[in-house]
Structure formats: C-alpha cells, structure tokens
Coordinates of C-alpha atoms and ligand atoms in Angstrom, one line a residue:
M1 CA -23.9 29.1 29.2
P2 CA -24.9 32.6 27.3
Q3 CA -21.0 32.7 27.6
I4 CA -19.6 29.5 26.0
K5 CA -22.7 29.3 23.7
F6 CA -21.0 32.5 22.6
L7 CA -17.4 31.0 22.2
V8 CA -19.0 27.8 20.7
L9 CA -20.1 30.1 17.9
L10 CA -17.2 31.7 17.3
V11 CA -15.5 29.0 16.7
V12 CA -17.4 27.4 14.5
G13 CA -17.6 31.0 12.8
I14 CA -13.3 30.5 12.8
A15 CA -13.8 27.6 11.5
I16 CA -15.9 28.4 9.0
S17 CA -14.9 31.2 7.4
F18 CA -11.4 29.6 7.5
T19 CA -12.0 26.4 5.3
A20 CA -13.7 29.3 2.8
L21 CA -10.3 30.4 2.9
A22 CA -7.5 27.2 2.5
A23 CA -10.0 25.8 -0.3
S24 CA -9.6 27.5 -3.4
P25 CA -11.9 27.0 -6.0
L26 CA -11.9 23.4 -7.9
K27 CA -11.2 24.2 -12.0
I28 CA -13.0 21.5 -14.7
Q29 CA -10.2 22.0 -17.0
S30 CA -11.7 19.7 -19.9
I31 CA -14.5 18.3 -20.8
K32 CA -13.9 15.1 -23.5
L33 CA -17.0 13.2 -25.2
I34 CA -15.2 10.4 -26.6
E35 CA -17.8 7.8 -28.9
T36 CA -16.5 4.1 -28.7
Q37 CA -18.0 0.3 -29.8
A38 CA -19.4 0.8 -25.8
G39 CA -21.2 3.7 -26.4
T40 CA -21.0 7.7 -25.7
K41 CA -18.2 7.9 -23.0
L42 CA -17.6 12.1 -21.1
E43 CA -14.3 12.9 -19.4
I44 CA -14.3 15.3 -17.1
S45 CA -10.6 16.5 -15.6
T46 CA -10.7 18.7 -12.4
N47 CA -7.3 20.3 -11.3
K48 CA -7.9 18.3 -7.7
K49 CA -10.3 16.1 -5.9
P50 CA -14.1 17.1 -6.8
Q51 CA -16.8 17.2 -4.4
Y52 CA -20.1 16.1 -6.6
Q53 CA -23.3 14.8 -6.8
L54 CA -25.2 13.3 -9.1
T55 CA -29.4 13.3 -9.7
A56 CA -30.7 11.1 -11.9
N57 CA -34.6 11.4 -13.1
A58 CA -36.2 8.0 -13.4
N59 CA -35.3 6.8 -16.3
S60 CA -32.4 7.9 -16.0
S61 CA -32.8 9.6 -19.2
Q62 CA -31.4 13.7 -17.1
I63 CA -28.5 13.4 -15.0
T64 CA -27.0 17.0 -13.3
L65 CA -23.5 16.6 -11.9
T66 CA -23.3 19.2 -9.8
F67 CA -19.0 20.3 -8.7
Q68 CA -18.8 21.7 -5.4
Q69 CA -17.2 25.0 -5.7
A70 CA -15.9 25.2 -8.9
F71 CA -15.9 27.5 -12.1
L72 CA -15.7 25.8 -15.8
I73 CA -12.4 26.4 -18.1
A74 CA -13.3 24.1 -20.7
S75 CA -15.7 24.9 -23.4
L76 CA -18.9 22.3 -23.5
P77 CA -17.6 19.8 -26.2
V78 CA -19.6 19.2 -29.5
L79 CA -22.3 17.0 -30.3
S80 CA -22.0 14.4 -33.0
T81 CA -25.2 12.8 -34.2
R82 CA -24.0 9.2 -33.3
S83 CA -23.4 10.5 -29.4
L84 CA -25.7 9.0 -27.1
I85 CA -26.0 12.6 -25.5
D86 CA -28.8 13.9 -27.0
S87 CA -28.0 17.7 -24.8
I88 CA -24.8 18.9 -22.9
A89 CA -25.4 22.4 -20.7
S90 CA -23.8 24.3 -17.9
T91 CA -24.9 26.3 -15.0
R92 CA -23.6 27.7 -12.2
G93 CA -25.4 27.7 -8.8
K94 CA -25.5 30.3 -5.5
S95 CA -22.5 29.0 -4.1
G96 CA -20.4 28.7 -6.8
E97 CA -21.2 25.1 -7.9
V98 CA -21.3 24.2 -11.8
N99 CA -23.7 21.9 -12.8
I100 CA -23.4 20.1 -15.8
L101 CA -27.1 19.2 -17.1
L102 CA -27.5 15.6 -19.7
N103 CA -30.0 15.0 -21.5
L104 CA -29.6 11.2 -23.2
K105 CA -31.0 9.6 -25.5
A106 CA -33.6 7.0 -25.3
Q107 CA -32.3 3.0 -24.4
T108 CA -29.7 3.9 -22.3
T109 CA -27.3 3.0 -19.0
Y110 CA -25.4 5.3 -17.4
K111 CA -22.1 4.7 -15.2
T112 CA -19.5 6.7 -13.9
W113 CA -16.5 6.8 -12.2
L114 CA -13.6 9.2 -10.5
R115 CA -9.8 8.2 -11.0
K116 CA -6.3 9.9 -9.4
L117 CA -5.2 10.6 -12.3
G118 CA -1.0 9.4 -11.7
A119 CA 0.9 11.8 -13.7
H120 CA -0.4 15.0 -11.7
P121 CA -2.5 16.7 -9.3
T122 CA -5.5 16.1 -11.4
Y123 CA -8.8 14.3 -11.6
R124 CA -10.9 12.6 -14.2
Y125 CA -14.7 11.9 -13.9
T126 CA -15.5 9.6 -16.1
V127 CA -19.4 8.8 -17.0
M128 CA -19.8 6.4 -19.7
I129 CA -23.3 6.0 -21.7
K130 CA -24.0 2.6 -23.2
K131 CA -27.2 1.1 -25.1
I132 CA -30.1 -1.2 -23.9
K133 CA -31.9 -2.3 -26.1
P134 CA -36.3 -2.5 -25.0
A135 CA -36.7 -6.1 -24.2
K136 CA -39.9 -7.2 -26.0
A137 CA -42.0 -9.8 -26.3
P138 CA -40.7 -13.5 -28.3
D139 CA -42.4 -14.3 -31.7
I140 CA -42.7 -17.8 -30.9
I141 CA -40.1 -18.8 -34.3
S142 CA -38.1 -22.2 -33.3
K143 CA -34.8 -21.6 -32.6
N144 CA -32.4 -25.3 -33.0
Y145 CA -29.8 -25.3 -29.8
Q146 CA -30.3 -28.3 -31.8
A147 CA -27.3 -30.1 -30.0
N148 CA -29.0 -30.4 -26.3
V149 CA -32.5 -29.6 -26.7
S150 CA -32.2 -33.1 -29.4
A151 CA -30.8 -34.8 -26.6
L152 CA -33.1 -34.0 -24.7
N153 CA -35.8 -34.6 -26.2
N154 CA -34.0 -38.1 -26.5
V155 CA -34.0 -38.3 -23.4
A156 CA -36.4 -36.6 -21.4
N157 CA -38.8 -35.2 -23.2
K158 CA -41.3 -37.4 -21.3
T159 CA -39.7 -36.4 -17.8
I160 CA -39.5 -31.9 -18.5
S161 CA -43.1 -30.7 -19.3
T162 CA -42.0 -27.1 -19.6
A163 CA -38.6 -27.1 -20.2
A164 CA -36.1 -26.7 -23.2
T165 CA -38.2 -28.6 -25.0
T166 CA -40.6 -25.3 -25.4
P167 CA -40.8 -23.4 -28.5
T168 CA -38.6 -20.6 -28.4
S169 CA -37.8 -17.3 -29.6
P170 CA -35.6 -15.5 -32.2
Y171 CA -34.4 -14.0 -29.4
L172 CA -31.1 -15.1 -27.8
V173 CA -30.9 -15.5 -24.2
V174 CA -27.5 -14.8 -22.1
V175 CA -28.4 -14.8 -18.3
I176 CA -25.4 -13.3 -16.1
D177 CA -24.7 -14.5 -12.4
P178 CA -22.7 -12.0 -10.8
G179 CA -21.7 -14.4 -8.0
H180 CA -22.3 -14.7 -4.1
G181 CA -23.9 -11.0 -2.7
G182 CA -25.6 -10.3 0.4
K183 CA -24.7 -12.0 3.4
D184 CA -21.8 -13.7 1.0
P185 CA -18.8 -11.7 0.2
G186 CA -17.1 -14.1 -1.6
A187 CA -13.7 -14.0 -1.8
I188 CA -12.4 -10.8 0.4
G189 CA -9.1 -10.0 -1.6
A190 CA -5.8 -8.2 0.0
R191 CA -6.9 -4.6 0.6
G192 CA -10.1 -5.8 2.0
Y193 CA -12.3 -5.7 -1.8
Q194 CA -15.7 -7.8 -1.8
E195 CA -16.0 -10.7 -4.9
K196 CA -19.6 -10.1 -4.5
N197 CA -18.8 -6.2 -5.4
V198 CA -16.0 -6.7 -8.3
V199 CA -18.1 -9.2 -9.9
L200 CA -21.8 -6.8 -9.6
A201 CA -19.7 -3.9 -12.0
I202 CA -18.8 -7.3 -13.9
S203 CA -21.9 -8.6 -14.6
K204 CA -22.8 -4.8 -15.8
D205 CA -20.5 -4.2 -17.9
L206 CA -21.1 -7.5 -19.8
Q207 CA -24.8 -6.9 -19.4
A208 CA -24.4 -3.6 -21.2
D209 CA -21.9 -4.5 -24.0
L210 CA -24.4 -7.9 -24.8
V211 CA -27.6 -5.7 -25.4
S212 CA -25.5 -3.5 -28.2
L213 CA -26.2 -6.8 -29.3
P214 CA -28.8 -7.6 -33.0
G215 CA -31.3 -10.4 -31.3
V216 CA -30.1 -10.9 -27.5
K217 CA -31.5 -10.2 -23.9
V218 CA -29.7 -10.0 -20.9
Y219 CA -30.7 -10.5 -18.0
L220 CA -28.2 -10.6 -14.2
T221 CA -29.1 -13.3 -11.6
R222 CA -28.8 -10.3 -9.6
D223 CA -28.6 -6.4 -10.3
S224 CA -27.7 -6.0 -5.9
D225 CA -25.8 -6.9 -3.0
K226 CA -28.2 -9.5 -2.5
F227 CA -27.6 -12.7 -1.5
I228 CA -29.4 -15.4 -3.5
S229 CA -29.2 -19.8 -3.5
L230 CA -27.7 -21.3 -6.2
R231 CA -30.3 -23.4 -6.9
G232 CA -32.5 -20.2 -7.0
R233 CA -29.7 -19.0 -9.8
L234 CA -30.7 -22.4 -11.4
G235 CA -34.1 -21.4 -11.6
I236 CA -33.2 -17.5 -13.1
A237 CA -31.7 -19.0 -16.0
R238 CA -34.6 -21.3 -16.3
K239 CA -37.4 -18.5 -15.6
Y240 CA -35.5 -17.0 -18.7
K241 CA -35.2 -19.4 -20.9
A242 CA -31.2 -19.0 -21.2
D243 CA -29.3 -20.5 -24.1
I244 CA -26.0 -19.5 -21.9
F245 CA -25.1 -19.1 -19.0
I246 CA -22.6 -16.9 -17.6
A247 CA -21.0 -17.5 -13.7
M248 CA -19.0 -14.7 -12.8
H249 CA -16.3 -15.2 -10.1
A250 CA -12.3 -14.0 -8.8
D251 CA -10.5 -16.3 -7.0
A252 CA -9.0 -16.5 -3.9
Y253 CA -6.1 -19.0 -2.6
R254 CA -3.4 -20.0 0.5
N255 CA -0.7 -18.8 -2.5
S256 CA -0.9 -14.8 -3.3
D257 CA 1.3 -15.5 -6.2
A258 CA -1.5 -17.2 -7.8
N259 CA -2.9 -15.4 -10.7
G260 CA -5.0 -15.2 -14.3
A261 CA -8.4 -16.5 -15.1
S262 CA -9.3 -19.5 -15.5
V263 CA -13.0 -20.5 -17.0
F264 CA -15.0 -23.7 -15.7
A265 CA -17.5 -26.0 -17.8
L266 CA -19.5 -28.5 -15.3
S267 CA -17.7 -31.8 -15.7
E268 CA -19.3 -35.3 -15.8
R269 CA -17.5 -36.6 -13.1
G270 CA -16.6 -34.0 -10.6
A271 CA -13.8 -32.3 -10.7
T272 CA -10.6 -33.0 -12.9
S273 CA -8.5 -31.3 -10.5
E274 CA -7.0 -31.2 -6.8
S275 CA -7.4 -27.2 -7.9
A276 CA -10.8 -27.3 -10.0
R277 CA -12.3 -29.9 -6.7
W278 CA -11.2 -26.7 -4.2
L279 CA -13.2 -24.0 -6.3
A280 CA -16.1 -26.4 -7.0
E281 CA -15.8 -27.0 -3.1
K282 CA -15.5 -23.3 -2.3
E283 CA -18.0 -22.0 -4.8
N284 CA -20.1 -24.7 -3.4
Q285 CA -20.2 -23.3 -0.1
S286 CA -22.9 -20.1 -0.4
E287 CA -25.2 -22.6 -0.6
M288 CA -25.2 -23.7 3.4
L289 CA -25.1 -20.4 3.8
G290 CA -28.4 -19.8 2.2
G291 CA -30.2 -22.6 3.3
A292 CA -32.3 -25.3 1.8
D293 CA -34.1 -23.8 -1.9
L294 CA -37.8 -26.3 -1.1
N295 CA -38.8 -25.3 -4.7
D296 CA -36.3 -26.7 -6.4
K297 CA -36.7 -30.0 -5.2
D298 CA -38.5 -32.0 -7.8
Y299 CA -35.9 -29.6 -10.2
L300 CA -33.2 -32.1 -8.2
L301 CA -35.4 -35.3 -9.9
K302 CA -35.2 -34.6 -12.9
S303 CA -31.8 -33.3 -13.1
V304 CA -30.8 -37.1 -12.2
L305 CA -33.0 -37.5 -14.4
I306 CA -31.6 -36.3 -17.7
D307 CA -28.2 -37.1 -16.4
M308 CA -27.1 -38.1 -19.4
S309 CA -28.9 -35.7 -22.0
Q310 CA -25.8 -33.6 -20.0
T311 CA -22.9 -34.9 -22.7
A312 CA -24.2 -31.8 -25.2
T313 CA -24.1 -29.5 -23.4
I314 CA -21.3 -29.5 -21.6
N315 CA -19.9 -30.4 -24.8
A316 CA -21.3 -27.0 -26.7
S317 CA -20.8 -25.5 -22.3
L318 CA -17.0 -26.3 -22.9
E319 CA -17.3 -24.8 -26.9
L320 CA -17.8 -21.3 -25.5
G321 CA -16.1 -21.5 -21.7
N322 CA -12.9 -21.8 -25.1
S323 CA -14.3 -18.6 -26.7
I324 CA -14.2 -17.1 -24.1
L325 CA -10.9 -18.3 -22.8
Q326 CA -9.2 -17.5 -26.8
Q327 CA -10.1 -13.7 -25.9
L328 CA -9.2 -13.4 -22.4
R329 CA -6.0 -14.8 -23.2
E330 CA -5.3 -11.4 -25.0
M331 CA -5.6 -9.1 -22.1
T332 CA -4.7 -11.4 -19.1
K333 CA -2.0 -14.0 -17.8
L334 CA -4.2 -17.4 -18.4
H335 CA -4.0 -19.0 -14.6
S336 CA -5.1 -22.5 -16.7
H337 CA -5.2 -22.6 -20.5
K338 CA -7.5 -25.1 -20.5
V339 CA -10.9 -24.3 -20.1
G340 CA -11.0 -26.5 -16.5
Q341 CA -14.2 -28.8 -16.2
A342 CA -15.7 -29.3 -12.4
A343 CA -19.8 -30.3 -10.7
F344 CA -20.3 -25.9 -10.2
V345 CA -23.9 -26.7 -9.0
V346 CA -24.8 -23.4 -10.8
L347 CA -23.4 -25.1 -13.9
K348 CA -26.3 -28.0 -14.0
S349 CA -28.6 -26.9 -15.9
P350 CA -28.8 -29.7 -17.9
D351 CA -30.2 -27.9 -21.7
I352 CA -27.9 -24.8 -20.8
S353 CA -24.9 -23.8 -22.2
S354 CA -23.4 -22.8 -18.1
I355 CA -20.1 -21.5 -17.7
L356 CA -17.9 -19.5 -15.1
I357 CA -15.2 -17.1 -15.0
E358 CA -12.5 -16.8 -12.5
N359 CA -11.3 -13.1 -13.4
G360 CA -8.8 -13.1 -11.4
F361 CA -7.7 -13.6 -8.2
M362 CA -8.9 -11.0 -5.7
S363 CA -5.9 -13.0 -3.3
N364 CA -3.4 -11.4 -5.2
P365 CA -2.7 -8.0 -4.6
V366 CA -2.2 -6.8 -8.2
E367 CA -4.8 -9.2 -9.3
E368 CA -6.7 -6.8 -6.7
N369 CA -5.9 -3.5 -7.7
K370 CA -6.6 -4.7 -11.6
L371 CA -10.1 -6.1 -10.8
I372 CA -11.8 -2.5 -9.0
T373 CA -10.3 -0.5 -12.1
P374 CA -13.8 0.9 -14.1
S375 CA -11.4 0.4 -17.0
Y376 CA -10.0 -3.0 -16.2
Q377 CA -14.1 -4.5 -15.6
E378 CA -15.2 -3.2 -19.0
L379 CA -11.7 -4.8 -20.7
L380 CA -12.8 -8.0 -19.3
A381 CA -16.3 -7.1 -20.3
E382 CA -15.7 -6.3 -23.6
R383 CA -13.6 -10.0 -24.4
I384 CA -16.0 -12.0 -22.7
K385 CA -18.8 -10.3 -25.3
N386 CA -16.5 -11.2 -28.0
G387 CA -16.2 -15.0 -27.0
V388 CA -19.9 -15.2 -26.8
V389 CA -20.0 -13.9 -30.3
V390 CA -17.7 -16.4 -31.5
Y391 CA -20.0 -19.4 -29.1
F392 CA -23.3 -18.2 -31.0
K393 CA -22.0 -17.2 -34.7
T394 CA -21.6 -22.0 -34.4
H395 CA -24.1 -22.6 -31.9
A396 CA -26.9 -19.4 -32.4
A397 CA -29.6 -21.5 -35.4
P398 CA -30.2 -18.7 -38.6
T399 CA -33.8 -17.7 -37.3
T400 CA -31.8 -16.4 -34.6
I401 CA -32.1 -11.7 -35.3
F402 CA -29.1 -11.9 -34.2
M403 CA -28.1 -14.3 -36.7
Q404 CA -30.0 -12.7 -39.3
Q405 CA -28.5 -9.0 -38.0
Y406 CA -24.7 -9.7 -37.1
K407 CA -22.3 -8.0 -39.0
Ligands
LIG501 ZN1 -16.4 -16.8 -6.6

C-alpha cells in the first residue's frame, strides 16, 4: 500500500510540474480607459485567455481583478475627472498573480465580459462602469399623464380607489420586465442559449442607461433568474406606479430564417395578425407554468370594468413603441416596420403605457449570436433608451424633473 501511495504522489507531482512548465505566464498587454456617454469602460488586453477572478466589496465600490500567473506589461491608464473610477492600482501577489484594484465613485454599477478578439490570439476583458441614480423619496406634485389618467378618471375613478388616481411624483418611473425566468427559460436558441438570460442582460443595460437620465427611476420586475407570473409582473408595475412598462423578449419561430426586432402594444380586440396571435399565445404560456395568482382576482375584475379607458393608454403605448422602433431600425433589421398589437397579458395595465419588445430571434443562429454578445446588448439598450427619451419629451408633464432638466 505505501508504494502505491508514493506512486500516486509522484504522478501528481509530475503532472503539476509539467503544467507549470507548459503554462507560459499571461501578459497583460494594455489597459485602456474609454469614457463613453454610458459610463467608463476599462479594457484589459491579454496575449492569451486569462485565468481571472473578480472580487467586489459589499457596495461594489471596490473591485479587485486578479489575473493568475500574469505579468503586467502595460502601464496603468491616467484617470480623467470624468471617469467613474476614482483610483486604479496594481499589485503582484506571491503566487505570480497580478491584482488590479479599482476604487469606483459612489453610485455606480459595473458589468464585465471577456471577449476573444478576431484577428489575433488575444483576449480582451472589459469592465463597464455605469452611474446609478439614488432612489429618493418623491415629493407630491401631480404629474399629468393626462391622456391616460383623465380617461381613467372619467370611466373608472369610482372603481379604482388608489391606482392611477393618486397624486404622482416629479419622477418618471420605468418598469422593465425581463421576460420568463426560473423554470420558464423562454425561447431556446439554435445554439442553446436561453431567452430568459439574454433579456435579463439587455434589461440590466437598459436600466443603467435610463437611470442616467434626470428624474427617471427604473425598476426591474426581476433582477435574477426567478419565475414571476405574468399578472405578478403587472402587479410590480403597479406597485412602483410605473409611467411606462417595457417587457423584454427574444423570439423563436419554426422557421429559423425569421429575423429582426419587433415591438408590440396591446390590441383592443386580440391579435391583429396570425403571427402576432401566435406570439401572444406563446408569451402567455408561462402563466400556465406559474399557476394562479389569487391576489390578482380583484385586479382582473377592475381591469374588465375599465377596459373602455384603455384606448388612450394603447394610443400612448403605440407612440412609445413607434419611438423605439425608429431607433432600433438604425441598428437592426425589423421583423415588422409597424408596432404590432397583440393580446399579451403583461401589456394589460389599463393606465400604464406598455410595450413588449422582441429584440430579435433566438431561433436564428446569426441573431442568437448577436443577442448573446454584451456589446450588442448594450447597443440595443441604448437605442431603446433613446426611444424612451423621445417619448418622454412629448408625453411627460412640464413639472417633471426630466422635462425641466433634460437637454
Ligand atoms: Zn419571450
């Protein structure tokens, strides 16, 4: 027995030294700092695929990037006053690792990704840092979402006690609803990527983009991989008193050639086309997976009572959808050049402008590839944000912070 043990140790020992010999150290060739409208981007280029680790403190104000078996060849970038990075430093650890320490300015959030560059056998690790606006207690100033609210007042003021008729704040509230989640993966792409993860990533980018606007608060119905019923999502929008609600999805279709983005608002009499109806049924299916939500029963009754007032909301939703389509058109093919209308459950809030964006087709391998790429996700988010800005400029009350400050 002792001999066998010795043999095992010997083999392990050889394996370790062989690996140590075979692995040439990682070279950190450049560290670039790019200031963009969206935030500060730190790009770390390496000569091969890095073994790395990211640690952050509780409020994410300090990030440490550790690259195993590495040498820092590049010099650290000079920080501008605009940068969301307060300070940057590097240290070398005992076991040959390089630590890059970032101190971030207050109220920032970050996202990282690693990308293999096409032309060279090199990799780029990116840290994108964006600003978050702190959520403040709103003052009570009434805001006019006149079309919606007055229509509601006329038809349903007596029916709805609190919703939509309460005085609102000078803030504009956006609720982003990343579709699916948890046991409901949504569309599965040609390469196996899941819609629920793709739309969550785009939604987080969109949140970061929108909170950078003055007087705009942004909430996600889910910020992790969890299941929420469709009516639960409506409830979240209502809880936050959303001005607009954006459901984020990515399509799948029997025909893998189908491509392009599309935007939907609620239809008054169900789906307006075969394709829209098919989609509506598909998106509604997750409700069955989630089971009944009893708390929503009286809401359902209410929604029947105020159905008539929905016309104003649908018109506003169509305008919001159109603003976004105009923006998306500049970066991606559109599946349809008009805002579609379908009976999606999540769009049924009677007093919240609600749209559903199909960001592209997971079932199309080319689009799936784009949809999983962080830089493409950011581009989609930025375009959608631009569309929201156009909409707010024509619909938000003059008393809102946004209208007073947005230049
Ligand atoms: Zn979906």
